[in-house]
mmCIF file of C-alpha atoms and ligand atoms in Angstrom:
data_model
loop_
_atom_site.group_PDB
_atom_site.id
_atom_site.type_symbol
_atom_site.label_atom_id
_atom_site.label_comp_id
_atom_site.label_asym_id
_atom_site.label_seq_id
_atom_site.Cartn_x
_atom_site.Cartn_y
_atom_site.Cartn_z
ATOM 1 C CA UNK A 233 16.520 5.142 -15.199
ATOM 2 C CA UNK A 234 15.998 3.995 -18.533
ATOM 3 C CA UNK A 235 12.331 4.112 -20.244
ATOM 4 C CA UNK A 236 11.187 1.676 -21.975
ATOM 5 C CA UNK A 237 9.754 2.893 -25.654
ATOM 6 C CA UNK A 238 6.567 5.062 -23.417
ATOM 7 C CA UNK A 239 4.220 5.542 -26.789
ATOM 8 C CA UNK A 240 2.053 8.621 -26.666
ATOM 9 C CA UNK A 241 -1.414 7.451 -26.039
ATOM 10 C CA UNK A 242 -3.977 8.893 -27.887
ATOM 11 C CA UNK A 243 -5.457 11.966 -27.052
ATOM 12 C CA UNK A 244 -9.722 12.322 -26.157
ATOM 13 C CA UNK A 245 -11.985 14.575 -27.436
ATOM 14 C CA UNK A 246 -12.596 17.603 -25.363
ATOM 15 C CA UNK A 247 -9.277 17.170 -22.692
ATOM 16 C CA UNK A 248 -5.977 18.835 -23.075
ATOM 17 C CA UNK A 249 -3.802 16.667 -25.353
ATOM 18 C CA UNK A 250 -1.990 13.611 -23.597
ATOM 19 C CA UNK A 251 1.619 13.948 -23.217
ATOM 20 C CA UNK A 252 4.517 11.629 -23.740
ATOM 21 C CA UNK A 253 4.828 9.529 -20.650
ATOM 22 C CA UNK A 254 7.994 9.741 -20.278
ATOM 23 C CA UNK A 255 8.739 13.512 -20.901
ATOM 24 C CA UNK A 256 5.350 13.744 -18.438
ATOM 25 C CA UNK A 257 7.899 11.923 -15.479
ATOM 26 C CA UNK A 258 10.436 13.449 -15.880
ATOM 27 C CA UNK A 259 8.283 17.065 -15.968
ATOM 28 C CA UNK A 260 7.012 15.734 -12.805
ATOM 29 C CA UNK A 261 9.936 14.604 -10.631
ATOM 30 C CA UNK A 262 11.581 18.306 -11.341
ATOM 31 C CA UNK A 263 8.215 19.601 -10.492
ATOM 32 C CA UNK A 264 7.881 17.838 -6.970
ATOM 33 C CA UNK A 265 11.585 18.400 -6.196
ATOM 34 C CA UNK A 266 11.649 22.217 -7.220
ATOM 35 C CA UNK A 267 9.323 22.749 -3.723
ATOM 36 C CA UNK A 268 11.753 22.072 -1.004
ATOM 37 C CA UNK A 269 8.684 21.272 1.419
ATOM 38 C CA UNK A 270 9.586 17.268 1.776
ATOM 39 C CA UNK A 271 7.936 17.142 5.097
ATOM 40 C CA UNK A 272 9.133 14.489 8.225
ATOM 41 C CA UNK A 273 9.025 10.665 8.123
ATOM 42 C CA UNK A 274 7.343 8.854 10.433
ATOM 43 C CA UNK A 275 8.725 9.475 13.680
ATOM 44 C CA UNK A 276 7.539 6.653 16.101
ATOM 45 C CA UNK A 277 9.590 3.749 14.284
ATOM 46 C CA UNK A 278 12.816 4.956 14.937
ATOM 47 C CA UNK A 279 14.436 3.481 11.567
ATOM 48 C CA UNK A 280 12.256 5.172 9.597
ATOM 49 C CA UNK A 281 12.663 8.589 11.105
ATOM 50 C CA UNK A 282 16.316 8.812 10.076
ATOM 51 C CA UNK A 283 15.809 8.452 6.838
ATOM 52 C CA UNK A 284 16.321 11.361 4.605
ATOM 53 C CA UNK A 285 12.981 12.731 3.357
ATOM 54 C CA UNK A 286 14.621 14.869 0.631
ATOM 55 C CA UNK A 287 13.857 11.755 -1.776
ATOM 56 C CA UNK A 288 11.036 11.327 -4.509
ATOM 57 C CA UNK A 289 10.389 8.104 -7.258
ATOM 58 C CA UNK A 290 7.557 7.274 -9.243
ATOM 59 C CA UNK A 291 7.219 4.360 -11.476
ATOM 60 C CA UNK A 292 4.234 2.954 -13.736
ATOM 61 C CA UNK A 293 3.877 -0.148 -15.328
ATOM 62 C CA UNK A 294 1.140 -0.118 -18.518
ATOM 63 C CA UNK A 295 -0.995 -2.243 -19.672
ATOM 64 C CA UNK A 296 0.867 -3.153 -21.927
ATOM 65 C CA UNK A 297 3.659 -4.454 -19.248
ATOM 66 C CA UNK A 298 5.927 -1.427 -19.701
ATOM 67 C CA UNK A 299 8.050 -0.142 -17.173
ATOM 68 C CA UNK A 300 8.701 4.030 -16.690
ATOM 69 C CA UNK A 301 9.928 5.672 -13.971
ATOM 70 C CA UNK A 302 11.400 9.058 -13.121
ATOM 71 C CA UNK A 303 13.652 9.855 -9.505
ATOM 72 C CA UNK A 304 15.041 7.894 -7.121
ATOM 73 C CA UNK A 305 13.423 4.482 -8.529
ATOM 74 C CA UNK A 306 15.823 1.902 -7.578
ATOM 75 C CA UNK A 307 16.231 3.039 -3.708
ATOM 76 C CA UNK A 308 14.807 0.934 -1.734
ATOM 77 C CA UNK A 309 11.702 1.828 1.158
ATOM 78 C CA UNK A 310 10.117 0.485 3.259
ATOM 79 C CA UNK A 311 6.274 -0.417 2.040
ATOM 80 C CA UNK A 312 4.550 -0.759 5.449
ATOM 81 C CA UNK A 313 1.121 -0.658 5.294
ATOM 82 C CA UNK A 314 1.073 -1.669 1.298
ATOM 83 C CA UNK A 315 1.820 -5.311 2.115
ATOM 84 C CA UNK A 316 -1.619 -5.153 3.395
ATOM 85 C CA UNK A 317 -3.151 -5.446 -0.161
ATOM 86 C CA UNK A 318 -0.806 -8.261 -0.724
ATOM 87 C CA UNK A 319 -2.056 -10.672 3.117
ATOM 88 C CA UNK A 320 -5.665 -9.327 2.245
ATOM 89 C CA UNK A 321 -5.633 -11.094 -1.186
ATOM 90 C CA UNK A 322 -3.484 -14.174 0.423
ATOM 91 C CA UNK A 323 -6.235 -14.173 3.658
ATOM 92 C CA UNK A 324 -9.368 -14.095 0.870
ATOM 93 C CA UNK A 325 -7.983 -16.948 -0.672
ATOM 94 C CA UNK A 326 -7.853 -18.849 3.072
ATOM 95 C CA UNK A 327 -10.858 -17.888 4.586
ATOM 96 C CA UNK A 328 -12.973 -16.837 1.751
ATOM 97 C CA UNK A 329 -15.923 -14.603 2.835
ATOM 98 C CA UNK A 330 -16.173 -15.645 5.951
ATOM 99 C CA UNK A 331 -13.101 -12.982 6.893
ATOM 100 C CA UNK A 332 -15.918 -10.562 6.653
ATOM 101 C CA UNK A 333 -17.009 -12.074 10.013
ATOM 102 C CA UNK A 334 -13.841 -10.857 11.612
ATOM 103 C CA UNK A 335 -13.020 -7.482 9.960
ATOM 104 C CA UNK A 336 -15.639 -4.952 7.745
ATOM 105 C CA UNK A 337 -15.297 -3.407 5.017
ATOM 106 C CA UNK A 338 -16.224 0.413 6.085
ATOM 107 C CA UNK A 339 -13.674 3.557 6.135
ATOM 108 C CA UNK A 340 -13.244 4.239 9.310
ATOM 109 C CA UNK A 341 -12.835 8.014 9.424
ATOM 110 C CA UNK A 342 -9.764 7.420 12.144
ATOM 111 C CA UNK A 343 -6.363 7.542 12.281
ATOM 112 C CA UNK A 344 -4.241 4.130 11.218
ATOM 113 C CA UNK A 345 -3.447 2.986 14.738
ATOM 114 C CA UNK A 346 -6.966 4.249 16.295
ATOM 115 C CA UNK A 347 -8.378 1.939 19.295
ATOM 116 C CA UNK A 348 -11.641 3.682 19.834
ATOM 117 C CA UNK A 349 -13.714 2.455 17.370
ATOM 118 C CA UNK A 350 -12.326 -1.236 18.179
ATOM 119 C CA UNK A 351 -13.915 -0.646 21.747
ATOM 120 C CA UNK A 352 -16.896 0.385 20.242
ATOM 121 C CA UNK A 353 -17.378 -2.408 17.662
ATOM 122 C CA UNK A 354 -16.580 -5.303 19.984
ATOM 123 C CA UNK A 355 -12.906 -6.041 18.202
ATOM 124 C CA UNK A 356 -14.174 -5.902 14.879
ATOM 125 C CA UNK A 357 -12.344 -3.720 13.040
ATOM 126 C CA UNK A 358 -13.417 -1.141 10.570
ATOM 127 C CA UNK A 359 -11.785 -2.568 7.626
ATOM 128 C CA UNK A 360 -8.498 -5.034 6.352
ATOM 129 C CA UNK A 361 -6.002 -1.421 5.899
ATOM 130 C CA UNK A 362 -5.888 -0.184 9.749
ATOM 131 C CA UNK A 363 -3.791 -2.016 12.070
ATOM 132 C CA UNK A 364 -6.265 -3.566 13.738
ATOM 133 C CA UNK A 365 -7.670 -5.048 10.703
ATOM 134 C CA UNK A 366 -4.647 -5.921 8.860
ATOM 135 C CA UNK A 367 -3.536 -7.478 12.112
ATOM 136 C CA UNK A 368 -6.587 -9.662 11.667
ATOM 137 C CA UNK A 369 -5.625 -10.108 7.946
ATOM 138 C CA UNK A 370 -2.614 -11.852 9.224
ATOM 139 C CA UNK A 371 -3.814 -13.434 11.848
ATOM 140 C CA UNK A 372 -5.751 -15.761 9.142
ATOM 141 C CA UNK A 373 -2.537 -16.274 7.255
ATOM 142 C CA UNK A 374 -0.674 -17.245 10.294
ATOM 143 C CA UNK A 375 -3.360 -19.990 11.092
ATOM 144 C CA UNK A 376 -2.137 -23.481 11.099
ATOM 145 C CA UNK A 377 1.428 -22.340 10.065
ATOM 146 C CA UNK A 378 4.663 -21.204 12.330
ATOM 147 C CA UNK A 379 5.521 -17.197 11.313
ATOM 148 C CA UNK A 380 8.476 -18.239 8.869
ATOM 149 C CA UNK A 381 6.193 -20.074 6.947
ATOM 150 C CA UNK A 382 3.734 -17.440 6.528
ATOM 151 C CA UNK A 383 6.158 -14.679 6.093
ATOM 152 C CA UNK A 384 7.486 -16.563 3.685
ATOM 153 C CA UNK A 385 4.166 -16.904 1.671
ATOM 154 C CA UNK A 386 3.571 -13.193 1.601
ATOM 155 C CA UNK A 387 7.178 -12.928 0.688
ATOM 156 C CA UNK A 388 6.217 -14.967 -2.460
ATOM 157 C CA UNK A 389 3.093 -13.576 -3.661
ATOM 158 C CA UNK A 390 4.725 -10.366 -3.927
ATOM 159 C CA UNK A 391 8.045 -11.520 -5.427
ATOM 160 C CA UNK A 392 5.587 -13.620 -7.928
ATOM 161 C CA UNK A 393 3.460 -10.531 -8.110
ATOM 162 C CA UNK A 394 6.691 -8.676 -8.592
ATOM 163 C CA UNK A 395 8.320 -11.233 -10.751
ATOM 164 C CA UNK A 396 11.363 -10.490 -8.671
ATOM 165 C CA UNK A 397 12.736 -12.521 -6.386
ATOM 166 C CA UNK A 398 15.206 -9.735 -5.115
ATOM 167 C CA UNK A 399 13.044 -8.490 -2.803
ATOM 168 C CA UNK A 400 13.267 -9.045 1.255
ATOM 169 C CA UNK A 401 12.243 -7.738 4.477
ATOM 170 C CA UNK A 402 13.947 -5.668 6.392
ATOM 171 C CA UNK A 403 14.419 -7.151 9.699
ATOM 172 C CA UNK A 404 16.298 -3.841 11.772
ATOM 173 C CA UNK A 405 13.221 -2.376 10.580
ATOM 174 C CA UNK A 406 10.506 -5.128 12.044
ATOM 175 C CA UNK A 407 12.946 -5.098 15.674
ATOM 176 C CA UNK A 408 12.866 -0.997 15.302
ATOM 177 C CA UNK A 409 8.482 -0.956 15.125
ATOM 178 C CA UNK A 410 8.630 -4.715 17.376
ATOM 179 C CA UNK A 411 10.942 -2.591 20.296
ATOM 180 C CA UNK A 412 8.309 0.554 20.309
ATOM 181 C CA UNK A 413 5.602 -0.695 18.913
ATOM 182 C CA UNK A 414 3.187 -0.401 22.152
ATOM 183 C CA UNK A 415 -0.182 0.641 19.960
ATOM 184 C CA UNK A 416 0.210 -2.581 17.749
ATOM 185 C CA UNK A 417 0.431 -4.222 21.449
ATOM 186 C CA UNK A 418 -2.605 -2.841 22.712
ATOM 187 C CA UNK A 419 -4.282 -3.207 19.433
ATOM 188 C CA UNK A 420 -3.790 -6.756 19.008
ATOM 189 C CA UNK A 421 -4.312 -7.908 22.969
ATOM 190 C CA UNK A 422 -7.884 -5.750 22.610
ATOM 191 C CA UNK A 423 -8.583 -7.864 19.651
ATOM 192 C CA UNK A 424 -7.630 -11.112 21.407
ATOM 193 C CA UNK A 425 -9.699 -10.113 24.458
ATOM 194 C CA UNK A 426 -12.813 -9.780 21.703
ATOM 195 C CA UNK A 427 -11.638 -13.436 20.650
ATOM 196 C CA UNK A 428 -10.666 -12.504 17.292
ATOM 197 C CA UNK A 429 -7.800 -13.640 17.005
ATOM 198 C CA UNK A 430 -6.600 -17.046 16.430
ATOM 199 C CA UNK A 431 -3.408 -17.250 17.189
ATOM 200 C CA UNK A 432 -1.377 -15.532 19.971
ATOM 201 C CA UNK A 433 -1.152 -11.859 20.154
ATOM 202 C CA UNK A 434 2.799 -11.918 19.943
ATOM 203 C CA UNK A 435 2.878 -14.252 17.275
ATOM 204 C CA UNK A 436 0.564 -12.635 15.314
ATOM 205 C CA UNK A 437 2.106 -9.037 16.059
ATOM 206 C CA UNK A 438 5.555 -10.438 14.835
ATOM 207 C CA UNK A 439 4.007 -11.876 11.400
ATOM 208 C CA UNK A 440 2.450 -8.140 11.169
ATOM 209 C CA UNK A 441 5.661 -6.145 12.123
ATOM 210 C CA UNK A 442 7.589 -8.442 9.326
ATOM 211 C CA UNK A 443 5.597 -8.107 6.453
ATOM 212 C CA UNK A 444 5.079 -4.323 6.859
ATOM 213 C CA UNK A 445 9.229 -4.163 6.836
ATOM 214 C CA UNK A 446 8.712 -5.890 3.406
ATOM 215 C CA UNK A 447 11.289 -3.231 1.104
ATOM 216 C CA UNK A 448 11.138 -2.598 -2.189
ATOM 217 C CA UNK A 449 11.803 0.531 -5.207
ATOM 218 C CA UNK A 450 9.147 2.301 -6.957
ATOM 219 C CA UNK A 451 9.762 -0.218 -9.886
ATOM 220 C CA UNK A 452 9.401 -3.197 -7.971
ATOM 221 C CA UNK A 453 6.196 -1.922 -6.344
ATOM 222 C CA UNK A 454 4.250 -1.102 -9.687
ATOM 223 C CA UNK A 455 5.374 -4.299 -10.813
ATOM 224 C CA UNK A 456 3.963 -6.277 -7.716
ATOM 225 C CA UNK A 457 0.687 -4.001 -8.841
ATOM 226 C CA UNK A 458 0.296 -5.085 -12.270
ATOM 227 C CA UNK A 459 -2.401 -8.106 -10.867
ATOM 228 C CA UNK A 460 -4.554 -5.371 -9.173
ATOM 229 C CA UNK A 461 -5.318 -3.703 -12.858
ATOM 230 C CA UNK A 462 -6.722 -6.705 -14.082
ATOM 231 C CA UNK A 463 -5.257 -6.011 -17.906
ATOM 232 C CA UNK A 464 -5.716 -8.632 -20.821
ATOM 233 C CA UNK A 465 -2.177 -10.552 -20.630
ATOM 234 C CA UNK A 466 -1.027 -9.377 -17.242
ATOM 235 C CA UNK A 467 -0.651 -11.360 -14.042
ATOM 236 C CA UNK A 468 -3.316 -13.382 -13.243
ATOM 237 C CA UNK A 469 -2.920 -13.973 -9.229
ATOM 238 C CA UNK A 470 -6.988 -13.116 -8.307
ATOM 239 C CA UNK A 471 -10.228 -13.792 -9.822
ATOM 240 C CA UNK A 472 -11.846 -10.661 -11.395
ATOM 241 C CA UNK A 473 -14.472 -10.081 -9.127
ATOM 242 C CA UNK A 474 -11.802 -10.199 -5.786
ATOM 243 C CA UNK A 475 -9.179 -7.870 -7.858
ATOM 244 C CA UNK A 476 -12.702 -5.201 -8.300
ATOM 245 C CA UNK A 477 -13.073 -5.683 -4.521
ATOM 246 C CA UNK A 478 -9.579 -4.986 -3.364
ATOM 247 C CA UNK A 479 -9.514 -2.247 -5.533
ATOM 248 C CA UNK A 480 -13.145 -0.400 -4.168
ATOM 249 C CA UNK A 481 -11.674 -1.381 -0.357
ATOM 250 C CA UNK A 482 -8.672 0.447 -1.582
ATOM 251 C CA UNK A 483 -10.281 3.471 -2.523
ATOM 252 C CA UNK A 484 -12.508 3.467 0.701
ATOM 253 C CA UNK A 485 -10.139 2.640 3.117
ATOM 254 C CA UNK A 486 -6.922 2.699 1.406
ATOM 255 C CA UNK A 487 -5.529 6.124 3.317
ATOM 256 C CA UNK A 488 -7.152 5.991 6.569
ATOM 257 C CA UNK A 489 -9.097 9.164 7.526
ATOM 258 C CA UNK A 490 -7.399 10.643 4.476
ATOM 259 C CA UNK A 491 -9.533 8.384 2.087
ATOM 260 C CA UNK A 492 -12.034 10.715 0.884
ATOM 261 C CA UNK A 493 -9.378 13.271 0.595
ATOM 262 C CA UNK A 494 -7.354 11.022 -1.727
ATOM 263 C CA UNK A 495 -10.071 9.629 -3.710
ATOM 264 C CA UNK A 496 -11.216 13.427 -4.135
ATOM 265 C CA UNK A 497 -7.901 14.747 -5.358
ATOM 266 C CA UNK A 498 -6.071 11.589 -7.212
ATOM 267 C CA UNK A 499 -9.862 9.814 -8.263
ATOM 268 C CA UNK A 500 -8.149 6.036 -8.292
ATOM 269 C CA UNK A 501 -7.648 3.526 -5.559
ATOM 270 C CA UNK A 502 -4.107 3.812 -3.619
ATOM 271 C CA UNK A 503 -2.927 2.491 -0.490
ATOM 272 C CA UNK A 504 -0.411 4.169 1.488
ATOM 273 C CA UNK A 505 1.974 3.417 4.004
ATOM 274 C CA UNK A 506 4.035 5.151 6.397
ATOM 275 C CA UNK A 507 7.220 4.662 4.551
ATOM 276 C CA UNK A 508 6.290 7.177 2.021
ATOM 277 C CA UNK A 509 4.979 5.026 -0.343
ATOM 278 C CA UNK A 510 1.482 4.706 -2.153
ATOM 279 C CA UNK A 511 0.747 1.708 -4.738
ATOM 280 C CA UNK A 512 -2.050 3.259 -7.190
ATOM 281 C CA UNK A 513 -4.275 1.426 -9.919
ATOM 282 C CA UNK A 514 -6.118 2.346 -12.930
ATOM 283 C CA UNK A 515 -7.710 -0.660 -13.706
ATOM 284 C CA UNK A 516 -7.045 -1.317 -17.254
ATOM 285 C CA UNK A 517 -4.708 0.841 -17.569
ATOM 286 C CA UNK A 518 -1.762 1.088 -15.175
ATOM 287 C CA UNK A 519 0.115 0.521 -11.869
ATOM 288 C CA UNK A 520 1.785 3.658 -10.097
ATOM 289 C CA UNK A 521 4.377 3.617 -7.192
ATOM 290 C CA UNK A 522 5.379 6.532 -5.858
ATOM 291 C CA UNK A 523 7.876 6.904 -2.664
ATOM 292 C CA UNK A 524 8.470 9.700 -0.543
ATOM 293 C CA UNK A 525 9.416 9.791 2.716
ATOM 294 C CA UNK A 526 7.604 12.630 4.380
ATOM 295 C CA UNK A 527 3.887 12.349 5.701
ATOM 296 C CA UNK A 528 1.114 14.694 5.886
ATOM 297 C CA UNK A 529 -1.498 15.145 8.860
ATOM 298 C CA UNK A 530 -3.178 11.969 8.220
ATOM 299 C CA UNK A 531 0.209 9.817 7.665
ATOM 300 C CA UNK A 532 0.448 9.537 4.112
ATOM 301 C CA UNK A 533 2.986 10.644 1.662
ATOM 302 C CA UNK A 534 2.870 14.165 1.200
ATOM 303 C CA UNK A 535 4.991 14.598 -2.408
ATOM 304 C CA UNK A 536 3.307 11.148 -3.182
ATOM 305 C CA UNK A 537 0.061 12.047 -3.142
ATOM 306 C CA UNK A 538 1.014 15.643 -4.774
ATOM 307 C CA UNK A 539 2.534 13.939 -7.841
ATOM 308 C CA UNK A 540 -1.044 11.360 -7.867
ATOM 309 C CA UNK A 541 -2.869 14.535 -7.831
ATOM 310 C CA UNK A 542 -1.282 15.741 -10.842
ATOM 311 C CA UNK A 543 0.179 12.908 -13.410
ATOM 312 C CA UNK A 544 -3.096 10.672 -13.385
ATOM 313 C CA UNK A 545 -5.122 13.983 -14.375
ATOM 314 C CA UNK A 546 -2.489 14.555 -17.179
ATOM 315 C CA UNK A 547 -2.932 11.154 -18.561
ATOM 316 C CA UNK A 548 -6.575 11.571 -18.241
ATOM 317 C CA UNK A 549 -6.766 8.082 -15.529
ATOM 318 C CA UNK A 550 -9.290 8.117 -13.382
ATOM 319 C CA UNK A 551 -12.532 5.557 -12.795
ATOM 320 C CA UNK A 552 -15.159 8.370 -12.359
HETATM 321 N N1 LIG B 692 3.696 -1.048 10.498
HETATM 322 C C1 LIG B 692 2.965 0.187 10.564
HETATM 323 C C2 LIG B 692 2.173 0.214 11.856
HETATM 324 O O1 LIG B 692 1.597 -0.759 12.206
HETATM 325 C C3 LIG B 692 2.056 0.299 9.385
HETATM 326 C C4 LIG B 692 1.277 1.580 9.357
HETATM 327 C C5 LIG B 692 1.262 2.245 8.019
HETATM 328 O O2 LIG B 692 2.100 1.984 7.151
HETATM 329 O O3 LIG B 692 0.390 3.088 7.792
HETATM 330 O O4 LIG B 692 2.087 1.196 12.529
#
């Protein structure tokens, strides 16, 4: 992967002197490989559980629109639960703040896929980044429209986001998670017997399964970022007061019952998916990607969140 002139930024007063970008990559990916420990995919959507976890890429795009990336950054993953960042921003613009009606905007200290709380809450979910919640997410994007046409409008605010159209969804992927994807089932019908939802379960379900088989590489993923840091001269796709909201939901909520955990250890918003990969922000400043296949307990990249927990520190990123 070739990097793109990475300047040295300049060093503060006090902190260990900043390195190269590019040399700091490069460091990292030998770093993250040199520990065989690449953990197991997600096993309970069959096509991504036969994918090789022995696989690492991280890209970051600056402020200053620059591209750098180190391992496997033009393989293509799955993204999963990222694509939630992307209907959330396309389901604010719909329904404005009256989405808050439907879904909150607490962690919810539970796994991804977790229908206690829904009972609980009378089908409000927690937040927009567990299933239930993204389900609702795209259950305002699918209003008034037939799937296609929605999927195709999350398509192309990422592609736009991206400024790549070369990027598609997977669809062996969305029958793999459609075929055995009985919690999404129950999820969505407990949210439909709440009456929040709109549109019917199925329908829904099938916009959901689509967009989370989005696929894209490292590069293309920091690229589809870039709006989310808000930088003089970079894509403009939000208003500055939504792109501060996404990024404080995706802080709090952004790795499930792993949130605090993540925002303790890397100190910027991320989301995660099960795929393997995590879309980070510093806003100002940059737009990480970082893929690899293998989860921890709480279903998020393991070597992905290792190499956040180390290269943002290095570059001295982080909004506390
Ligand atoms: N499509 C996945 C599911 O609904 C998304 C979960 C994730 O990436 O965390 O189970």
């Amino acid at each position: 992967m070739p990097h793109h002139g990475a300047k040295r930024p300049p060093s503060q007063a006090g902190d260990a002197p900043i390195p190269d970008l590019h040399t700091l990559l490069d460091d990292l990916d030998r770093t993250i490989r040199a520990d065989g420990d690449w953990g197991t995919p997600a096993s309970y959507i069959p096509e991504l559980a036969r994918i090789d976890p022995a696989q690492f890429a991280i890209s970051v795009v600056t402020a200053d629109g620059q591209l750098h990336g180190a391992g496997d950054v033009s393989t293509r993953f799955s993204v999963q639960s990222i694509t939630k960042v992307f209907t959330l921003a396309i389901a604010l613009g719909r329904a404005g703040d009256q989405l808050w009606q439907r879904v909150g905007r607490e962690p919810s200290g539970r796994a991804f896929n977790s229908i206690v709380q829904l009972e609980q809450e009378q089908g409000r979910p927690r937040n927009p980044f567990i299933n239930a919640g993204a389900i609702v997410t795209t259950d305002e994007v699918l209003c008034g429209r037939a799937p296609r046409d929605a999927l195709a409008e999350i398509v192309q605010f990422v592609r736009t986001a991206a400024e790549d159209d070369n990027i598609h969804i997977n669809n062996a992927v969305a029958a793999s998670e459609t075929a055995h994807g009985h919690r999404n089932f129950a999820l969505a019908h407990f949210l439909a017997s709440y009456g929040n939802l709109k549109n019917p379960p199925e329908m829904t379900l099938g916009t959901y399964f689509h967009h989370c088989a989005l696929e894209m590489t490292t590069a293309q993923l920091a690229m589809a970022g870039r709006f989310l840091m808000g930088a003089p001269g970079g894509p403009r796709l939000l208003s500055t007061q939504r792109i501060r909201r996404l990024n404080a939901l995706m802080l709090t909520c952004g790795h499930y019952d792993g949130s605090g955990d993540f925002a303790y250890r890397v100190g910027i918003p991320g989301k995660s998916g099960v795929g393997g990969g995590i879309l980070a922000i510093v806003p100002g400043k940059a737009s990480i990607a970082v893929w690899s296949p293998g989860l921890n307990l709480y279903g998020n990249s393991n070597k992905g969140t290792q190499a956040l927990e180390i290269m943002p520190k290095k570059m001295n990123w982080s909004i506390f």
